[in-house]
mmCIF file of C-alpha atoms in Angstrom:
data_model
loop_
_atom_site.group_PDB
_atom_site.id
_atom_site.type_symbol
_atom_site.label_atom_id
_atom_site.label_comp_id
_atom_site.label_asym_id
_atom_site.label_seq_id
_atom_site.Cartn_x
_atom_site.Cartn_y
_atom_site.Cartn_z
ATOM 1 C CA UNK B 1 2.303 11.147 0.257
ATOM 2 C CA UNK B 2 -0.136 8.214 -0.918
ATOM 3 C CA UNK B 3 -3.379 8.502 -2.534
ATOM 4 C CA UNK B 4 -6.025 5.956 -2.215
ATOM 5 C CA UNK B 5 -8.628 5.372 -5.715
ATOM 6 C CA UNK B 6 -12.198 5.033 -4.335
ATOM 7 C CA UNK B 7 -11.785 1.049 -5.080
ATOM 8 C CA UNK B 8 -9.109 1.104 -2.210
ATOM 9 C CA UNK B 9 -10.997 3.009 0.361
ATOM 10 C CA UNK B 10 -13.961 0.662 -0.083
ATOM 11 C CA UNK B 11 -12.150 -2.240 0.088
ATOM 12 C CA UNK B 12 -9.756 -1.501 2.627
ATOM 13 C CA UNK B 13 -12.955 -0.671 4.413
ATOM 14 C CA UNK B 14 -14.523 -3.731 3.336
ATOM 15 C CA UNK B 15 -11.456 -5.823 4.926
ATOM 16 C CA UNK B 16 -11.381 -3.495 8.451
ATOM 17 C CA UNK B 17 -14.659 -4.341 9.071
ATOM 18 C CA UNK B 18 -14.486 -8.350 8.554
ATOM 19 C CA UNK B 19 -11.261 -8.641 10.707
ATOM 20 C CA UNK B 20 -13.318 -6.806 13.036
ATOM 21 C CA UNK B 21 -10.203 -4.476 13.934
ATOM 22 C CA UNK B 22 -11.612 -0.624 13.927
ATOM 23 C CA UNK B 23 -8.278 0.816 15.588
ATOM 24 C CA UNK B 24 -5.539 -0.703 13.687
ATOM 25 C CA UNK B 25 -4.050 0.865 10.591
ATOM 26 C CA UNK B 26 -2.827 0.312 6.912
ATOM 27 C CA UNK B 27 0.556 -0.166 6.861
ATOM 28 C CA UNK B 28 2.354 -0.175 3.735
ATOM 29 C CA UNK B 29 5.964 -0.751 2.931
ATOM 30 C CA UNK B 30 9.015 -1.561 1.012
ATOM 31 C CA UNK B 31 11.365 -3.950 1.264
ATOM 32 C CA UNK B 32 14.326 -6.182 -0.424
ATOM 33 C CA UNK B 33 13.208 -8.229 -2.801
ATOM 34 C CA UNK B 34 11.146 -9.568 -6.006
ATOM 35 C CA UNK B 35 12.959 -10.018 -9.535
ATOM 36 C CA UNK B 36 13.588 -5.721 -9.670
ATOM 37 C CA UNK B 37 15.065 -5.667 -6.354
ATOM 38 C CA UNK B 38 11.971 -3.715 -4.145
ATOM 39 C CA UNK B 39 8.181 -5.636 -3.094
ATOM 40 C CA UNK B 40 5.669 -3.624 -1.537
ATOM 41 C CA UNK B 41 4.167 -4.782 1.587
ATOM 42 C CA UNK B 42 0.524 -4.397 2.844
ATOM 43 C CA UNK B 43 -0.812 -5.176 5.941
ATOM 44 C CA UNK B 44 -3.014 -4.068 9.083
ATOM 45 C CA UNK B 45 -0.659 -2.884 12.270
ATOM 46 C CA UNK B 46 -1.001 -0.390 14.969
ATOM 47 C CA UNK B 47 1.265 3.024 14.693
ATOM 48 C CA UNK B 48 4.638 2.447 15.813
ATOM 49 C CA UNK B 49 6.094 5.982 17.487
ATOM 50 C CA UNK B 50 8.729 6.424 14.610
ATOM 51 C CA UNK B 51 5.756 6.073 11.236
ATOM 52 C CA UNK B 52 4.497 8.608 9.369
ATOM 53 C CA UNK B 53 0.403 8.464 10.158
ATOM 54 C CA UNK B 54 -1.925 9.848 7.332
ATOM 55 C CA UNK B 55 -5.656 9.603 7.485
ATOM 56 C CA UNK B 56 -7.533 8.967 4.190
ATOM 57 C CA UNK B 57 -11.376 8.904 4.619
ATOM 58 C CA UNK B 58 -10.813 7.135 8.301
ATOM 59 C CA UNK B 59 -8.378 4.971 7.176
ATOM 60 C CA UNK B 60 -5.170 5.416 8.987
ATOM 61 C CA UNK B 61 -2.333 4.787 6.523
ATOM 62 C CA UNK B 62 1.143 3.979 8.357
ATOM 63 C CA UNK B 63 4.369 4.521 6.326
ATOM 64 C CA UNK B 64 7.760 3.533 8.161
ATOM 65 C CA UNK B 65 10.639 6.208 7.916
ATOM 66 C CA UNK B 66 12.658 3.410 4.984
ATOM 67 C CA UNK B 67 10.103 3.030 2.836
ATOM 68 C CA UNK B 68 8.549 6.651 3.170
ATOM 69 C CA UNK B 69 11.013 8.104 0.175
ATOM 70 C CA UNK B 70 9.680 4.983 -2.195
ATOM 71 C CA UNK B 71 6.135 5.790 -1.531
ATOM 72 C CA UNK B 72 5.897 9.427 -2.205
ATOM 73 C CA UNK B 73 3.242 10.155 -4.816
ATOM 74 C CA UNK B 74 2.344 6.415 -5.007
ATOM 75 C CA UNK B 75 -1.630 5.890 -5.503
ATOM 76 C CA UNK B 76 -3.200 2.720 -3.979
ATOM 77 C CA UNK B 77 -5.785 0.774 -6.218
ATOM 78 C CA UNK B 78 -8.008 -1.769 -5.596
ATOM 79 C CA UNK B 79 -9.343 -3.673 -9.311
ATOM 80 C CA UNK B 80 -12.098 -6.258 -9.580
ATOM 81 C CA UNK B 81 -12.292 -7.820 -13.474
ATOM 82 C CA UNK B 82 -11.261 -10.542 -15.865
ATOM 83 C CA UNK B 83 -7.835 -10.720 -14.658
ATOM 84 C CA UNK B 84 -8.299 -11.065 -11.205
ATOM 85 C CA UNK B 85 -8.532 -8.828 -8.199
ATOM 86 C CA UNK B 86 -6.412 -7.345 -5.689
ATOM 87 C CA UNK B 87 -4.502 -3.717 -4.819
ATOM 88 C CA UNK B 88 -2.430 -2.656 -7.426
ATOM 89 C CA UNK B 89 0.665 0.132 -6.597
ATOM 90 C CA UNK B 90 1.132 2.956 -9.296
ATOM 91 C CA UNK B 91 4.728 4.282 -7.736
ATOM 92 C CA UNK B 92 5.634 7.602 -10.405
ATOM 93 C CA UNK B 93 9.242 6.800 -8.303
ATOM 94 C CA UNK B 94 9.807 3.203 -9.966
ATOM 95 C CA UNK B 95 12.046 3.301 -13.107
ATOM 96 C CA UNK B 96 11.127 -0.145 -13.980
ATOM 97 C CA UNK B 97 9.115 -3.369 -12.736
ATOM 98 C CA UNK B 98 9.269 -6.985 -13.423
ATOM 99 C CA UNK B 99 7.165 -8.980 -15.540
ATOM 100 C CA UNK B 100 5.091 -10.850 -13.232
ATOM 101 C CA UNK B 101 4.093 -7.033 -11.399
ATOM 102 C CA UNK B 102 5.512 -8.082 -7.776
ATOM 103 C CA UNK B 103 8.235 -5.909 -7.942
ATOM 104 C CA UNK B 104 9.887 -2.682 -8.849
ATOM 105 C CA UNK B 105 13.491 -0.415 -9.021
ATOM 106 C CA UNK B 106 13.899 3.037 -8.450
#
């Protein structure tokens, strides 16, 4: 369903072990909103009986049964240069995004 670039992982790692949180999971979502209508969401949770639970490299990845259809085939990355730093979403499902990158359409 999602696919995590090795700059995730570390960093997702990286963040895990400074919250000091070992059992909680990446959650990532979709919801209303943003200039194309759709914002992701990122954030650590614990599973919730009704997500979708993926392990990637012992990080538990929690998708909620809305946002699941958005997500399929998206790839999680994690970039560190010139422009800044921070995850970046590349969603195959989005027919279109806004200008400032915060949001999408499908």
């Amino acid at each position: 369903m999602i696919s995590l670039s090795a700059g995730a992982v570390s960093e997702i790692k990286r963040l895990i072990q400074k919250e000091n949180k070992p059992d909680v999971g990446l959650r990532i979502g979709v919801r209303a909103g943003g200039c194309s209508g759709m914002s992701y969401m990122l954030g650590f949770d614990s599973p919730k009986a009704e997500d979708a639970v993926e392990d990637h490299q012992g990080i538990k990845i929690l998708v909620d049964p809305q946002s699941a259809g958005y997500l399929s085939g998206v790839e999680l990355d994690y970039v560190d240069g010139l422009q800044g730093k921070g995850f970046t979403f590349k969603n195959p499902n989005a027919t279109r995004g806004c200008g400032c990158g915060e949001s999408f359409s499908v």
